[in-house]
Structure formats: structure tokens, C-alpha cells
């Protein structure tokens, strides 16, 4: 196979990946929109297909049902947000983009309420905790301040911080999101680094 053939295959894969991503995004967006309009249990796969303008066979090539779509969409989102600081080469001592994440939650308040009433919140929180712990562990390994934590302890420390982050999120939502996302970011990082602040 020539170099041009390899290049052509690589470009084809990029186009396919972009098309798959667009399809998955359209389906995820359709489900999120529908969840803000009616109870999750009343939403059918056909409702999602009609909203996303996607065919049934395309849907089933990616997902087994609407629950699979919801959790797969959440999985992608949590992974992206968890590793965002590392991916961007962030120079701060933040271990998680709390401000950005909480801002997103505030903007998606109707969806958060729909998720809660669907009975899927706990499953989502467990999924999030795993991603958040891995992202925080990576940041601790990248930051000079985090490297003072023995490598063998970092997974447990990161898991504990991920739990603290989700507890803070619940506390913030339950109290009407009165603090700004920036204030919540500062509060979380005081927990992570002690009261000395980031």
C-alpha cells in the first residue's frame, strides 16, 4: 500500500468518525431535549429518531435502547470534562474544571431536574465519580504540588476528592445554586489543597 493509499484511508476514517460523532451528538441532543419536555419513561426510541432525524438502523448500530444512549452520552461528557485541564495543558493548580462544570450544570438546570425525576441521577453520579477520580488522579500526577502525594496513594486521594466534588455539587444544587461557579471552584480547591488555597 502506497503512502497516498494510507493518507486516503486516514482521511476516510476522519470523515467516518466525524459523521458518527455528528449522529451520536444529534441523538444525544434529541434525548436531552425530550427529557426536558416529558418523563423519561414515556420517551420512545421513535421519539428520539423523529427529533434527531436519524434512521432506526443507524440508532441500533450505536445503541441498544434509550438508556444506553443516555448513559453513553453521559460517559462521553464526563470523560471530556474530567480530562479537560490536562488536554488543554492548563497551568493552574486546579485538579478539576469546577467553574466550567458547574456553569454547565447551571445552564442545564431543566435537564438536571429531568435526570433526577427519571431515576437516572444515581447511576449518572456513579459514572461521573469514576471519570472524575481518573481525571483528578492524572492532574495530581502532573502538578508539582500533587506529586508530593505518594503515587500509591493518589488513586484513593483522587477518588475521595471526586466524591467531595459530587457532594459539593449536590449541596450547591439543593441550596438553589446561590454561590457562583467560580466560588464553588475556589471552595473545592481549598478542600483539595487545604485552606491555603490553590
Tab-separated table of C-alpha atoms in Angstrom:
chain	number	residue	atom	x	y	z
A	1	UNK	CA	0.000	0.000	0.000
A	2	UNK	CA	1.444	3.368	-1.020
A	3	UNK	CA	1.710	6.455	1.161
A	4	UNK	CA	-1.168	8.026	-0.774
A	5	UNK	CA	-3.362	4.994	-0.020
A	6	UNK	CA	-2.604	5.312	3.697
A	7	UNK	CA	-3.405	9.031	3.538
A	8	UNK	CA	-6.681	8.317	1.718
A	9	UNK	CA	-7.653	5.710	4.343
A	10	UNK	CA	-6.794	8.094	7.173
A	11	UNK	CA	-8.950	10.847	5.602
A	12	UNK	CA	-11.808	8.372	5.085
A	13	UNK	CA	-11.605	7.341	8.750
A	14	UNK	CA	-11.669	11.012	9.839
A	15	UNK	CA	-14.788	11.630	7.717
A	16	UNK	CA	-16.450	8.492	9.099
A	17	UNK	CA	-15.516	9.425	12.674
A	18	UNK	CA	-16.912	12.950	12.159
A	19	UNK	CA	-20.141	11.539	10.707
A	20	UNK	CA	-20.502	9.069	13.602
A	21	UNK	CA	-19.825	11.881	16.092
A	22	UNK	CA	-22.477	14.100	14.441
A	23	UNK	CA	-25.020	11.254	14.536
A	24	UNK	CA	-24.283	10.447	18.178
A	25	UNK	CA	-24.468	14.145	19.104
A	26	UNK	CA	-27.804	14.539	17.278
A	27	UNK	CA	-29.272	11.541	19.098
A	28	UNK	CA	-27.945	12.691	22.483
A	29	UNK	CA	-29.226	16.244	21.951
A	30	UNK	CA	-32.639	14.900	20.914
A	31	UNK	CA	-32.923	12.768	24.060
A	32	UNK	CA	-31.838	15.648	26.316
A	33	UNK	CA	-34.430	17.956	24.693
A	34	UNK	CA	-37.183	15.344	25.052
A	35	UNK	CA	-36.309	14.726	28.718
A	36	UNK	CA	-36.991	18.402	29.395
A	37	UNK	CA	-40.435	18.066	27.826
A	38	UNK	CA	-41.784	14.811	29.242
A	39	UNK	CA	-40.954	11.996	31.679
A	40	UNK	CA	-38.093	9.708	30.628
A	41	UNK	CA	-40.215	6.553	30.865
A	42	UNK	CA	-42.695	7.930	28.292
A	43	UNK	CA	-39.989	8.719	25.710
A	44	UNK	CA	-39.725	6.124	22.952
A	45	UNK	CA	-36.798	5.402	20.642
A	46	UNK	CA	-39.063	6.583	17.805
A	47	UNK	CA	-39.472	9.953	19.572
A	48	UNK	CA	-35.690	10.295	19.637
A	49	UNK	CA	-35.343	9.262	15.978
A	50	UNK	CA	-38.008	11.748	14.863
A	51	UNK	CA	-36.364	14.588	16.801
A	52	UNK	CA	-32.835	13.745	15.604
A	53	UNK	CA	-33.839	12.894	12.005
A	54	UNK	CA	-31.915	9.633	12.252
A	55	UNK	CA	-32.977	6.215	10.955
A	56	UNK	CA	-33.798	3.274	13.208
A	57	UNK	CA	-30.993	1.070	11.825
A	58	UNK	CA	-28.471	3.870	12.449
A	59	UNK	CA	-29.662	4.187	16.054
A	60	UNK	CA	-29.347	0.447	16.694
A	61	UNK	CA	-25.882	0.401	15.112
A	62	UNK	CA	-24.759	2.551	18.059
A	63	UNK	CA	-27.156	1.866	20.964
A	64	UNK	CA	-29.302	-0.940	22.317
A	65	UNK	CA	-32.021	1.357	23.746
A	66	UNK	CA	-32.673	4.862	25.122
A	67	UNK	CA	-30.974	4.007	28.459
A	68	UNK	CA	-27.827	3.014	26.568
A	69	UNK	CA	-27.982	6.312	24.646
A	70	UNK	CA	-28.386	8.324	27.857
A	71	UNK	CA	-25.514	6.625	29.679
A	72	UNK	CA	-23.228	6.624	26.626
A	73	UNK	CA	-23.830	10.351	26.145
A	74	UNK	CA	-23.127	10.962	29.844
A	75	UNK	CA	-19.997	8.783	29.656
A	76	UNK	CA	-18.586	10.858	26.764
A	77	UNK	CA	-19.354	14.125	28.556
A	78	UNK	CA	-17.845	13.084	31.895
A	79	UNK	CA	-14.685	11.823	30.219
A	80	UNK	CA	-14.211	15.083	28.283
A	81	UNK	CA	-14.754	17.313	31.326
A	82	UNK	CA	-12.569	15.138	33.596
A	83	UNK	CA	-9.513	15.392	31.353
A	84	UNK	CA	-10.130	18.910	30.013
A	85	UNK	CA	-7.443	20.614	32.128
A	86	UNK	CA	-4.817	18.033	31.133
A	87	UNK	CA	-5.843	18.166	27.465
A	88	UNK	CA	-5.582	21.971	27.454
A	89	UNK	CA	-2.218	21.961	29.226
A	90	UNK	CA	-3.728	24.123	31.992
A	91	UNK	CA	-1.029	25.803	34.075
A	92	UNK	CA	-3.127	26.462	37.191
A	93	UNK	CA	-3.114	24.193	40.242
A	94	UNK	CA	-6.730	23.225	39.672
A	95	UNK	CA	-7.312	19.474	39.570
A	96	UNK	CA	-10.790	19.734	38.024
A	97	UNK	CA	-12.577	22.411	35.935
A	98	UNK	CA	-15.201	23.012	38.636
A	99	UNK	CA	-16.132	26.512	37.469
A	100	UNK	CA	-16.783	25.327	33.903
A	101	UNK	CA	-18.604	22.166	35.006
A	102	UNK	CA	-20.849	23.981	37.500
A	103	UNK	CA	-21.595	26.675	34.879
A	104	UNK	CA	-22.714	23.912	32.515
A	105	UNK	CA	-24.924	22.389	35.222
A	106	UNK	CA	-26.492	25.804	35.935
A	107	UNK	CA	-27.287	26.266	32.236
A	108	UNK	CA	-28.727	22.735	32.039
A	109	UNK	CA	-30.898	23.067	35.155
A	110	UNK	CA	-34.045	21.762	33.421
A	111	UNK	CA	-32.147	18.717	32.194
A	112	UNK	CA	-30.690	18.076	35.670
A	113	UNK	CA	-34.227	18.161	37.084
A	114	UNK	CA	-35.402	15.800	34.318
A	115	UNK	CA	-32.498	13.455	35.046
A	116	UNK	CA	-33.381	13.464	38.722
A	117	UNK	CA	-37.065	12.730	38.097
A	118	UNK	CA	-36.138	9.962	35.605
A	119	UNK	CA	-34.468	7.991	38.402
A	120	UNK	CA	-31.158	8.047	36.488
A	121	UNK	CA	-29.303	10.514	38.724
A	122	UNK	CA	-27.618	7.943	40.988
A	123	UNK	CA	-26.365	5.903	38.031
A	124	UNK	CA	-25.046	9.119	36.458
A	125	UNK	CA	-23.292	10.151	39.681
A	126	UNK	CA	-21.542	6.782	39.942
A	127	UNK	CA	-20.400	7.039	36.329
A	128	UNK	CA	-19.205	10.605	36.920
A	129	UNK	CA	-17.255	9.667	40.054
A	130	UNK	CA	-15.143	7.133	38.177
A	131	UNK	CA	-14.250	9.610	35.426
A	132	UNK	CA	-13.690	12.473	37.875
A	133	UNK	CA	-11.363	10.315	40.012
A	134	UNK	CA	-9.251	9.345	36.974
A	135	UNK	CA	-9.051	12.957	35.784
A	136	UNK	CA	-8.095	14.238	39.248
A	137	UNK	CA	-5.514	11.463	39.652
A	138	UNK	CA	-3.915	12.483	36.362
A	139	UNK	CA	-3.795	16.138	37.411
A	140	UNK	CA	-2.241	15.230	40.778
A	141	UNK	CA	0.493	13.366	38.890
A	142	UNK	CA	1.054	16.367	36.567
A	143	UNK	CA	1.203	19.078	39.250
A	144	UNK	CA	4.293	19.618	41.370
A	145	UNK	CA	2.081	20.109	44.406
A	146	UNK	CA	0.241	16.862	43.699
A	147	UNK	CA	3.460	14.915	43.253
A	148	UNK	CA	4.104	15.283	46.988
A	149	UNK	CA	1.302	12.709	47.417
A	150	UNK	CA	2.867	9.231	47.074
A	151	UNK	CA	1.937	7.671	43.712
A	152	UNK	CA	0.473	4.647	45.517
A	153	UNK	CA	-1.921	6.939	47.447
A	154	UNK	CA	-3.053	9.084	44.503
A	155	UNK	CA	-5.893	6.777	43.277
A	156	UNK	CA	-7.511	6.772	46.744
A	157	UNK	CA	-6.966	10.512	47.250
A	158	UNK	CA	-8.400	11.242	43.796
A	159	UNK	CA	-11.432	9.027	44.452
A	160	UNK	CA	-12.052	10.845	47.741
A	161	UNK	CA	-11.799	14.240	46.008
A	162	UNK	CA	-14.198	13.058	43.272
A	163	UNK	CA	-16.692	12.125	45.992
A	164	UNK	CA	-16.210	15.507	47.650
A	165	UNK	CA	-16.815	17.243	44.313
A	166	UNK	CA	-20.104	15.386	43.776
A	167	UNK	CA	-21.158	16.133	47.376
A	168	UNK	CA	-20.417	19.830	46.798
A	169	UNK	CA	-22.431	19.718	43.572
A	170	UNK	CA	-25.432	18.196	45.382
A	171	UNK	CA	-25.107	20.758	48.203
A	172	UNK	CA	-24.948	23.605	45.660
A	173	UNK	CA	-27.968	22.384	43.660
A	174	UNK	CA	-30.039	21.706	46.807
A	175	UNK	CA	-29.421	25.262	48.040
A	176	UNK	CA	-30.506	26.876	44.785
A	177	UNK	CA	-27.044	27.406	43.228
A	178	UNK	CA	-26.603	30.625	45.233
A	179	UNK	CA	-22.792	30.652	45.019
A	180	UNK	CA	-21.204	31.374	41.672
A	181	UNK	CA	-19.416	28.542	39.832
A	182	UNK	CA	-16.141	30.456	40.436
A	183	UNK	CA	-16.795	30.493	44.203
A	184	UNK	CA	-17.525	26.760	44.111
A	185	UNK	CA	-14.260	26.207	42.217
A	186	UNK	CA	-12.354	28.060	44.943
A	187	UNK	CA	-14.183	26.134	47.679
A	188	UNK	CA	-13.414	22.761	46.088
A	189	UNK	CA	-9.733	23.576	45.636
A	190	UNK	CA	-9.475	24.720	49.263
A	191	UNK	CA	-10.726	21.209	50.134
A	192	UNK	CA	-8.145	19.646	47.814
A	193	UNK	CA	-5.140	21.697	48.894
A	194	UNK	CA	-6.135	22.635	52.433
A	195	UNK	CA	-7.111	26.143	53.496
A	196	UNK	CA	-4.020	27.668	51.911
A	197	UNK	CA	-5.993	27.911	48.619
A	198	UNK	CA	-4.802	26.979	45.119
